[in-house]
Amino acid sequence: MMAAAWMVAACGGGGDDIATPVTPAPTPSPVTPTPTPSTPTAIAFMGSIPEEQRENHGATRAEEEGLETYYKQFKVWAFKHLGSATENVMDGYTVRWVENSAGTALSNTHGWEYVNQQSLGETEQSIKYWDYNATDYRFFGIAGSTATNGHYEPDATSPTKYVVTYTADARYPEGIPLYSHLWYSNSYTDFGQPVKLEFIRPVSIVRFMFTFENQDDAPYTELTDKDFRPTSGTTIKQKGDVTVTYMLQGSDITENFAATSEAEGMTAMTRDYYASVTKDNDVNPTVITAPYRMALGDEKLNQEYTVLPVTGQGSYTLTVSVNGDPKTTVVSAEYMDWKPGYEYTYIFKIHVDGGVSISSVQAAFTPWVFHEKPRTVYNW
């Protein structure tokens, strides 16, 4: 979707500020030693949000926006290993955007400052440096809210994981905090360099649309009684609690995401993403060809549904009347898993004989946007 990525420079103890070991950990894979720089490298932060990243073919668009466009602060956690000991380097440090401040301090190279940015009553946040004696680093962060619940397991004195929980209501997505992927490295080539944290809003965007086997049929075909729902009769969830678990040691170097939904939800998706299709199969969501669609008004165009991520929900069934004749087609369960921060488009084809089939399913990672704008549908 929601989603999003920003660059975060790595942090660590070193010099006059070495963190206290808090728990034993398995010895990480050995790395090739490298000389410690004569001048300590201070932690610094920079933030950016990529315009769009496709899941398929590994293609990435280059347009970016600064994180400060949407958020003026975020919290970050950092851990390192020295031999078998896990050390907490930054425990929920607050990082704030300060206008026109880039380059004014060693800890502020791109306008983001963390030194002495703690809230009233919190422990003072001091400058941190890379520790080149460390065998690995782990980073993760939360943006968009200071009200999220986080805790160590088993506890703060012997943590093996950090767990973040909060409520996500997809009906009001702008109020849902973003969480980051776990960043991990045991390579000295990464130490001292900006660390890229990819932040995600824990919702998915789903839409369905129609194309025509014969494009000339589009202006004369009336599609009514559209209904796209779980075949099993369950509902489509929009509100629930999300849990993100970050392992602080061991070989698990990706975060674990889970969502527990409420009992209620939408019964079905009943409005498609209205669009016309040209003969070269380019989808243009701003041009409506069929007269019945024109009568709906612009406010009915380009319908998208924001929902909770889900796996294992089973198949979905589409029903639609084509010029008054009811038709049905099923999308198999393998295409109905929705990941956080992804947009899914289900494209159904209207055949010349009036039949309907699933034509393609598209999935793309997309950042969250707070303003309306047309999105491209790729024909992969």
CSV table of C-alpha atoms in Angstrom, one decimal:
chain,number,residue,atom,x,y,z
A,1,MET,CA,0.0,0.0,0.0
A,2,MET,CA,0.8,1.3,1.8
A,3,ALA,CA,4.0,1.1,1.9
A,4,ALA,CA,7.2,2.7,2.1
A,5,ALA,CA,11.1,2.7,2.5
A,6,TRP,CA,13.6,5.0,4.0
A,7,MET,CA,17.3,5.0,4.5
A,8,VAL,CA,18.6,4.8,8.1
A,9,ALA,CA,22.2,4.9,8.9
A,10,ALA,CA,23.3,2.2,11.2
A,11,CYS,CA,24.2,2.7,14.8
A,12,GLY,CA,26.4,1.1,17.4
A,13,GLY,CA,28.4,1.6,20.5
A,14,GLY,CA,32.0,2.5,20.4
A,15,GLY,CA,34.5,5.0,21.7
A,16,ASP,CA,33.0,6.6,24.8
A,17,ASP,CA,29.6,5.1,24.4
A,18,ILE,CA,29.5,1.3,24.6
A,19,ALA,CA,26.2,-0.4,25.4
A,20,THR,CA,25.9,-2.9,28.2
A,21,PRO,CA,25.5,-6.6,27.3
A,22,VAL,CA,22.0,-7.8,28.1
A,23,THR,CA,21.7,-11.4,26.9
A,24,PRO,CA,23.8,-14.2,25.4
A,25,ALA,CA,23.3,-15.1,21.8
A,26,PRO,CA,24.6,-17.8,19.4
A,27,THR,CA,27.9,-16.9,17.8
A,28,PRO,CA,27.2,-15.4,14.4
A,29,SER,CA,28.9,-16.5,11.2
A,30,PRO,CA,32.5,-15.2,11.1
A,31,VAL,CA,33.2,-12.2,9.0
A,32,THR,CA,36.5,-11.0,7.6
A,33,PRO,CA,38.1,-8.5,10.0
A,34,THR,CA,38.6,-4.9,8.8
A,35,PRO,CA,40.6,-2.1,10.2
A,36,THR,CA,38.7,0.3,12.5
A,37,PRO,CA,38.7,3.8,11.0
A,38,SER,CA,40.9,6.3,12.8
A,39,THR,CA,37.9,8.7,13.1
A,40,PRO,CA,34.7,7.2,14.5
A,41,THR,CA,31.7,7.2,12.1
A,42,ALA,CA,28.7,8.7,13.8
A,43,ILE,CA,25.2,7.3,13.2
A,44,ALA,CA,23.1,9.5,10.9
A,45,PHE,CA,19.7,9.1,9.4
A,46,MET,CA,18.1,9.8,6.0
A,47,GLY,CA,14.6,9.0,4.9
A,48,SER,CA,13.0,8.3,1.5
A,49,ILE,CA,9.9,6.6,0.1
A,50,PRO,CA,10.2,4.9,-3.3
A,51,GLU,CA,7.4,5.6,-5.7
A,52,GLU,CA,6.6,2.0,-6.5
A,53,GLN,CA,8.3,-1.4,-6.6
A,54,ARG,CA,6.9,-4.3,-8.5
A,55,GLU,CA,6.8,-7.7,-7.0
A,56,ASN,CA,7.3,-9.4,-10.4
A,57,HIS,CA,10.4,-9.2,-12.5
A,58,GLY,CA,12.3,-7.2,-9.8
A,59,ALA,CA,11.6,-3.9,-11.6
A,60,THR,CA,11.9,-0.8,-9.4
A,61,ARG,CA,10.8,2.8,-10.2
A,62,ALA,CA,13.3,5.5,-9.3
A,63,GLU,CA,11.0,8.3,-8.1
A,64,GLU,CA,11.3,8.9,-4.4
A,65,GLU,CA,9.8,11.2,-1.7
A,66,GLY,CA,11.3,12.1,1.6
A,67,LEU,CA,9.8,10.5,4.7
A,68,GLU,CA,9.4,14.0,6.1
A,69,THR,CA,6.7,14.6,3.5
A,70,TYR,CA,4.4,12.3,5.6
A,71,TYR,CA,6.1,11.9,9.0
A,72,LYS,CA,8.3,14.2,11.1
A,73,GLN,CA,9.5,11.6,13.5
A,74,PHE,CA,9.9,7.8,13.9
A,75,LYS,CA,11.4,5.4,16.5
A,76,VAL,CA,14.3,3.1,15.8
A,77,TRP,CA,15.8,0.1,17.6
A,78,ALA,CA,19.3,-1.2,17.0
A,79,PHE,CA,21.2,-4.2,18.3
A,80,LYS,CA,24.7,-5.6,17.7
A,81,HIS,CA,26.6,-8.7,18.6
A,82,LEU,CA,30.0,-8.8,20.2
A,83,GLY,CA,31.0,-12.4,20.2
A,84,SER,CA,28.1,-14.2,21.9
A,85,ALA,CA,26.6,-11.2,23.6
A,86,THR,CA,23.6,-9.2,22.3
A,87,GLU,CA,23.9,-5.5,23.0
A,88,ASN,CA,21.0,-2.9,22.8
A,89,VAL,CA,22.4,0.1,21.1
A,90,MET,CA,19.2,2.2,20.6
A,91,ASP,CA,16.1,1.3,22.5
A,92,GLY,CA,13.3,3.1,20.8
A,93,TYR,CA,15.2,6.2,20.0
A,94,THR,CA,13.1,9.1,18.8
A,95,VAL,CA,14.3,10.6,15.5
A,96,ARG,CA,12.9,14.0,14.5
A,97,TRP,CA,12.9,15.9,11.2
A,98,VAL,CA,14.4,19.4,11.7
A,99,GLU,CA,13.9,21.7,8.8
A,100,ASN,CA,17.1,23.1,7.2
A,101,SER,CA,19.4,21.3,9.7
A,102,ALA,CA,21.2,18.9,7.4
A,103,GLY,CA,25.0,18.9,8.0
A,104,THR,CA,24.8,20.9,11.2
A,105,ALA,CA,26.0,18.0,13.4
A,106,LEU,CA,27.8,14.7,13.0
A,107,SER,CA,24.6,12.9,13.9
A,108,ASN,CA,22.6,14.9,11.4
A,109,THR,CA,23.6,14.6,7.8
A,110,HIS,CA,20.2,14.7,6.1
A,111,GLY,CA,17.9,16.7,8.3
A,112,TRP,CA,17.1,13.9,10.8
A,113,GLU,CA,18.3,14.3,14.4
A,114,TYR,CA,18.2,11.9,17.3
A,115,VAL,CA,20.6,13.4,19.9
A,116,ASN,CA,18.7,14.9,22.8
A,117,GLN,CA,15.4,14.3,20.9
A,118,GLN,CA,13.9,12.2,23.6
A,119,SER,CA,10.5,13.2,25.0
A,120,LEU,CA,10.1,14.5,28.5
A,121,GLY,CA,10.9,11.9,31.1
A,122,GLU,CA,12.8,9.6,28.8
A,123,THR,CA,16.4,8.6,29.0
A,124,GLU,CA,18.8,11.1,27.2
A,125,GLN,CA,19.6,10.1,23.7
A,126,SER,CA,23.4,10.4,23.1
A,127,ILE,CA,25.3,10.2,19.8
A,128,LYS,CA,26.2,6.7,18.6
A,129,TYR,CA,29.0,5.3,16.5
A,130,TRP,CA,29.6,2.3,14.4
A,131,ASP,CA,31.4,-0.5,16.3
A,132,TYR,CA,33.7,-2.3,13.9
A,133,ASN,CA,34.3,-5.0,16.4
A,134,ALA,CA,30.7,-6.1,16.2
A,135,THR,CA,29.9,-9.3,14.3
A,136,ASP,CA,26.5,-8.2,13.1
A,137,TYR,CA,23.8,-5.5,13.4
A,138,ARG,CA,20.0,-5.6,13.4
A,139,PHE,CA,17.7,-2.6,13.0
A,140,PHE,CA,13.9,-2.0,12.8
A,141,GLY,CA,11.6,1.0,13.3
A,142,ILE,CA,8.0,2.3,13.7
A,143,ALA,CA,6.7,5.4,12.1
A,144,GLY,CA,3.4,7.3,12.4
A,145,SER,CA,2.6,6.8,16.1
A,146,THR,CA,4.1,6.8,19.5
A,147,ALA,CA,1.2,4.8,20.9
A,148,THR,CA,2.2,1.4,19.7
A,149,ASN,CA,2.8,-1.3,22.2
A,150,GLY,CA,6.2,-3.0,22.2
A,151,HIS,CA,7.9,-5.4,24.6
A,152,TYR,CA,10.9,-7.7,25.0
A,153,GLU,CA,10.6,-11.5,25.3
A,154,PRO,CA,11.3,-13.1,27.7
A,155,ASP,CA,12.0,-9.7,29.3
A,156,ALA,CA,14.3,-6.7,29.0
A,157,THR,CA,17.1,-8.3,30.9
A,158,SER,CA,17.3,-11.4,28.7
A,159,PRO,CA,15.6,-10.5,25.4
A,160,THR,CA,15.6,-12.9,22.5
A,161,LYS,CA,12.9,-11.0,20.5
A,162,TYR,CA,11.1,-7.7,20.4
A,163,VAL,CA,7.3,-7.8,19.7
A,164,VAL,CA,5.3,-4.8,18.4
A,165,THR,CA,1.5,-4.9,18.6
A,166,TYR,CA,-1.2,-2.4,17.7
A,167,THR,CA,-4.7,-2.1,16.2
A,168,ALA,CA,-5.1,-1.6,12.5
A,169,ASP,CA,-8.4,-0.3,11.1
A,170,ALA,CA,-8.3,-0.4,7.4
A,171,ARG,CA,-11.3,1.9,7.2
A,172,TYR,CA,-9.1,4.7,8.5
A,173,PRO,CA,-5.7,3.7,7.1
A,174,GLU,CA,-4.0,7.1,7.5
A,175,GLY,CA,-4.1,6.5,11.3
A,176,ILE,CA,-2.3,3.1,11.2
A,177,PRO,CA,1.4,3.2,12.1
A,178,LEU,CA,4.0,1.8,9.7
A,179,TYR,CA,6.5,-0.9,10.7
A,180,SER,CA,9.8,-1.8,9.0
A,181,HIS,CA,11.4,-4.9,7.8
A,182,LEU,CA,14.2,-6.2,9.9
A,183,TRP,CA,17.5,-5.0,8.6
A,184,TYR,CA,20.4,-7.4,9.2
A,185,SER,CA,24.0,-7.5,8.1
A,186,ASN,CA,27.2,-9.2,9.2
A,187,SER,CA,29.2,-7.6,6.5
A,188,TYR,CA,31.7,-4.9,7.3
A,189,THR,CA,31.1,-3.4,3.9
A,190,ASP,CA,27.6,-2.4,5.2
A,191,PHE,CA,29.0,-1.0,8.5
A,192,GLY,CA,29.2,2.8,8.5
A,193,GLN,CA,26.9,3.1,5.5
A,194,PRO,CA,23.3,4.2,5.5
A,195,VAL,CA,21.0,1.3,6.4
A,196,LYS,CA,17.8,1.0,4.3
A,197,LEU,CA,14.8,0.3,6.4
A,198,GLU,CA,11.7,-0.5,4.3
A,199,PHE,CA,8.6,0.6,6.2
A,200,ILE,CA,5.1,-0.9,5.5
A,201,ARG,CA,1.6,0.0,6.5
A,202,PRO,CA,0.0,-3.3,7.6
A,203,VAL,CA,-2.9,-3.2,5.1
A,204,SER,CA,-3.5,-4.5,1.6
A,205,ILE,CA,-5.3,-2.8,-1.3
A,206,VAL,CA,-7.6,-4.9,-3.4
A,207,ARG,CA,-9.5,-4.1,-6.6
A,208,PHE,CA,-11.2,-6.0,-9.4
A,209,MET,CA,-11.9,-4.9,-13.0
A,210,PHE,CA,-13.1,-6.1,-16.3
A,211,THR,CA,-11.7,-6.3,-19.8
A,212,PHE,CA,-13.2,-7.5,-23.0
A,213,GLU,CA,-12.1,-10.2,-25.5
A,214,ASN,CA,-13.5,-8.0,-28.2
A,215,GLN,CA,-12.7,-4.4,-27.2
A,216,ASP,CA,-15.5,-3.1,-29.5
A,217,ASP,CA,-18.1,-4.8,-27.2
A,218,ALA,CA,-17.2,-2.6,-24.3
A,219,PRO,CA,-19.5,0.4,-25.1
A,220,TYR,CA,-22.4,-1.9,-25.6
A,221,THR,CA,-22.0,-4.3,-22.7
A,222,GLU,CA,-23.8,-3.7,-19.5
A,223,LEU,CA,-22.3,-5.3,-16.4
A,224,THR,CA,-24.5,-5.3,-13.3
A,225,ASP,CA,-24.9,-7.1,-10.0
A,226,LYS,CA,-21.2,-7.4,-9.5
A,227,ASP,CA,-20.2,-9.4,-6.4
A,228,PHE,CA,-16.6,-10.6,-5.5
A,229,ARG,CA,-16.5,-12.5,-2.2
A,230,PRO,CA,-15.0,-15.5,-0.4
A,231,THR,CA,-16.4,-18.8,-1.7
A,232,SER,CA,-16.7,-20.2,1.8
A,233,GLY,CA,-19.1,-17.4,2.9
A,234,THR,CA,-16.7,-15.8,5.4
A,235,THR,CA,-16.3,-12.0,5.5
A,236,ILE,CA,-13.5,-9.8,4.3
A,237,LYS,CA,-11.7,-8.4,7.3
A,238,GLN,CA,-10.9,-4.7,7.8
A,239,LYS,CA,-10.1,-4.3,11.5
A,240,GLY,CA,-7.9,-6.3,13.9
A,241,ASP,CA,-4.7,-6.4,15.9
A,242,VAL,CA,-1.4,-6.8,14.1
A,243,THR,CA,1.8,-8.3,15.6
A,244,VAL,CA,5.3,-7.8,14.3
A,245,THR,CA,8.0,-10.0,15.9
A,246,TYR,CA,11.7,-9.1,15.4
A,247,MET,CA,14.2,-11.8,16.5
A,248,LEU,CA,17.3,-10.3,18.2
A,249,GLN,CA,19.6,-13.3,17.8
A,250,GLY,CA,19.9,-16.5,15.8
A,251,SER,CA,19.5,-17.3,12.2
A,252,ASP,CA,16.0,-15.8,11.7
A,253,ILE,CA,16.8,-12.5,10.0
A,254,THR,CA,13.3,-11.5,8.8
A,255,GLU,CA,10.4,-10.2,10.9
A,256,ASN,CA,7.3,-12.2,11.4
A,257,PHE,CA,3.9,-10.5,10.7
A,258,ALA,CA,0.6,-11.8,12.0
A,259,ALA,CA,-2.9,-10.3,12.0
A,260,THR,CA,-5.9,-11.3,14.2
A,261,SER,CA,-9.1,-9.9,12.8
A,262,GLU,CA,-12.4,-9.1,14.3
A,263,ALA,CA,-15.4,-11.3,13.7
A,264,GLU,CA,-17.2,-8.8,11.5
A,265,GLY,CA,-16.2,-7.6,8.1
A,266,MET,CA,-17.4,-6.8,4.6
A,267,THR,CA,-19.6,-9.4,3.0
A,268,ALA,CA,-18.4,-8.8,-0.5
A,269,MET,CA,-16.7,-6.3,-2.9
A,270,THR,CA,-19.5,-4.9,-5.1
A,271,ARG,CA,-17.8,-2.1,-7.1
A,272,ASP,CA,-15.1,-2.7,-9.7
A,273,TYR,CA,-12.2,-0.5,-10.7
A,274,TYR,CA,-14.0,1.1,-13.7
A,275,ALA,CA,-11.7,1.5,-16.7
A,276,SER,CA,-11.6,1.2,-20.4
A,277,VAL,CA,-9.2,-0.9,-22.3
A,278,THR,CA,-7.6,0.1,-25.6
A,279,LYS,CA,-6.7,-2.4,-28.4
A,280,ASP,CA,-3.1,-2.6,-27.2
A,281,ASN,CA,-4.3,-3.7,-23.8
A,282,ASP,CA,-3.2,-0.5,-22.0
A,283,VAL,CA,-5.6,0.2,-19.1
A,284,ASN,CA,-6.6,3.8,-18.8
A,285,PRO,CA,-8.6,4.4,-15.6
A,286,THR,CA,-9.5,7.9,-16.5
A,287,VAL,CA,-11.5,7.1,-19.7
A,288,ILE,CA,-14.9,5.5,-19.4
A,289,THR,CA,-16.4,4.1,-22.6
A,290,ALA,CA,-19.7,2.3,-21.6
A,291,PRO,CA,-22.7,4.6,-21.3
A,292,TYR,CA,-24.0,2.9,-18.1
A,293,ARG,CA,-20.7,3.7,-16.5
A,294,MET,CA,-20.8,7.4,-17.4
A,295,ALA,CA,-24.2,7.6,-15.6
A,296,LEU,CA,-22.6,6.5,-12.3
A,297,GLY,CA,-20.6,9.7,-11.9
A,298,ASP,CA,-16.9,10.3,-11.4
A,299,GLU,CA,-17.1,9.7,-7.6
A,300,LYS,CA,-17.9,6.0,-8.4
A,301,LEU,CA,-14.7,5.5,-10.5
A,302,ASN,CA,-11.6,3.5,-9.6
A,303,GLN,CA,-13.0,1.7,-6.5
A,304,GLU,CA,-10.3,0.2,-4.3
A,305,TYR,CA,-10.8,-1.7,-1.0
A,306,THR,CA,-8.3,-1.4,1.9
A,307,VAL,CA,-8.3,-4.6,3.9
A,308,LEU,CA,-6.2,-6.5,6.5
A,309,PRO,CA,-3.5,-8.8,5.1
A,310,VAL,CA,-4.5,-12.4,5.2
A,311,THR,CA,-3.3,-15.9,4.2
A,312,GLY,CA,-5.2,-19.1,3.8
A,313,GLN,CA,-8.6,-17.5,3.2
A,314,GLY,CA,-9.5,-19.8,0.3
A,315,SER,CA,-10.9,-19.1,-3.1
A,316,TYR,CA,-13.1,-16.2,-4.1
A,317,THR,CA,-16.1,-16.3,-6.4
A,318,LEU,CA,-17.1,-13.5,-8.8
A,319,THR,CA,-20.7,-13.2,-10.0
A,320,VAL,CA,-21.8,-10.6,-12.6
A,321,SER,CA,-24.7,-10.1,-14.9
A,322,VAL,CA,-23.6,-9.6,-18.5
A,323,ASN,CA,-26.4,-7.8,-20.3
A,324,GLY,CA,-28.8,-9.3,-17.8
A,325,ASP,CA,-27.4,-12.9,-18.0
A,326,PRO,CA,-25.8,-14.0,-14.6
A,327,LYS,CA,-22.2,-15.4,-14.9
A,328,THR,CA,-19.8,-16.9,-12.4
A,329,THR,CA,-16.1,-17.6,-12.2
A,330,VAL,CA,-13.8,-18.6,-9.3
A,331,VAL,CA,-10.3,-17.3,-8.4
A,332,SER,CA,-8.3,-20.1,-6.8
A,333,ALA,CA,-7.0,-19.9,-3.3
A,334,GLU,CA,-3.4,-19.6,-4.4
A,335,TYR,CA,-4.1,-16.1,-5.7
A,336,MET,CA,-5.9,-14.9,-2.6
A,337,ASP,CA,-3.1,-14.4,-0.1
A,338,TRP,CA,-2.6,-10.7,0.6
A,339,LYS,CA,0.6,-9.4,2.0
A,340,PRO,CA,1.1,-6.1,4.0
A,341,GLY,CA,1.9,-3.1,1.8
A,342,TYR,CA,0.8,-4.8,-1.5
A,343,GLU,CA,-1.8,-3.9,-4.0
A,344,TYR,CA,-3.7,-6.7,-5.8
A,345,THR,CA,-5.7,-6.3,-9.0
A,346,TYR,CA,-8.0,-9.1,-10.3
A,347,ILE,CA,-8.8,-8.7,-14.0
A,348,PHE,CA,-11.8,-10.6,-15.4
A,349,LYS,CA,-12.3,-11.0,-19.1
A,350,ILE,CA,-15.7,-10.7,-20.8
A,351,HIS,CA,-15.8,-13.1,-23.7
A,352,VAL,CA,-17.6,-12.6,-27.0
A,353,ASP,CA,-20.1,-15.3,-26.1
A,354,GLY,CA,-20.9,-13.5,-22.8
A,355,GLY,CA,-18.8,-15.8,-20.6
A,356,VAL,CA,-16.5,-14.5,-17.9
A,357,SER,CA,-13.1,-15.8,-16.8
A,358,ILE,CA,-10.2,-14.6,-14.6
A,359,SER,CA,-7.7,-13.1,-17.0
A,360,SER,CA,-4.8,-12.1,-14.8
A,361,VAL,CA,-3.8,-11.3,-11.2
A,362,GLN,CA,-1.3,-8.5,-10.5
A,363,ALA,CA,0.5,-7.8,-7.3
A,364,ALA,CA,2.7,-4.8,-6.7
A,365,PHE,CA,4.3,-3.3,-3.6
A,366,THR,CA,3.2,0.3,-3.4
A,367,PRO,CA,3.9,3.1,-0.9
A,368,TRP,CA,1.0,4.6,1.0
A,369,VAL,CA,-0.3,7.9,-0.4
A,370,PHE,CA,-2.5,10.4,1.4
A,371,HIS,CA,-3.8,12.0,-1.7
A,372,GLU,CA,-5.8,10.7,-4.6
A,373,LYS,CA,-4.0,10.0,-7.9
A,374,PRO,CA,-4.3,7.6,-10.8
A,375,ARG,CA,-2.3,4.4,-10.4
A,376,THR,CA,-0.9,2.4,-13.3
A,377,VAL,CA,-2.1,-1.1,-13.9
A,378,TYR,CA,0.8,-3.2,-15.4
A,379,ASN,CA,0.1,-5.9,-17.9
A,380,TRP,CA,2.8,-8.3,-16.8
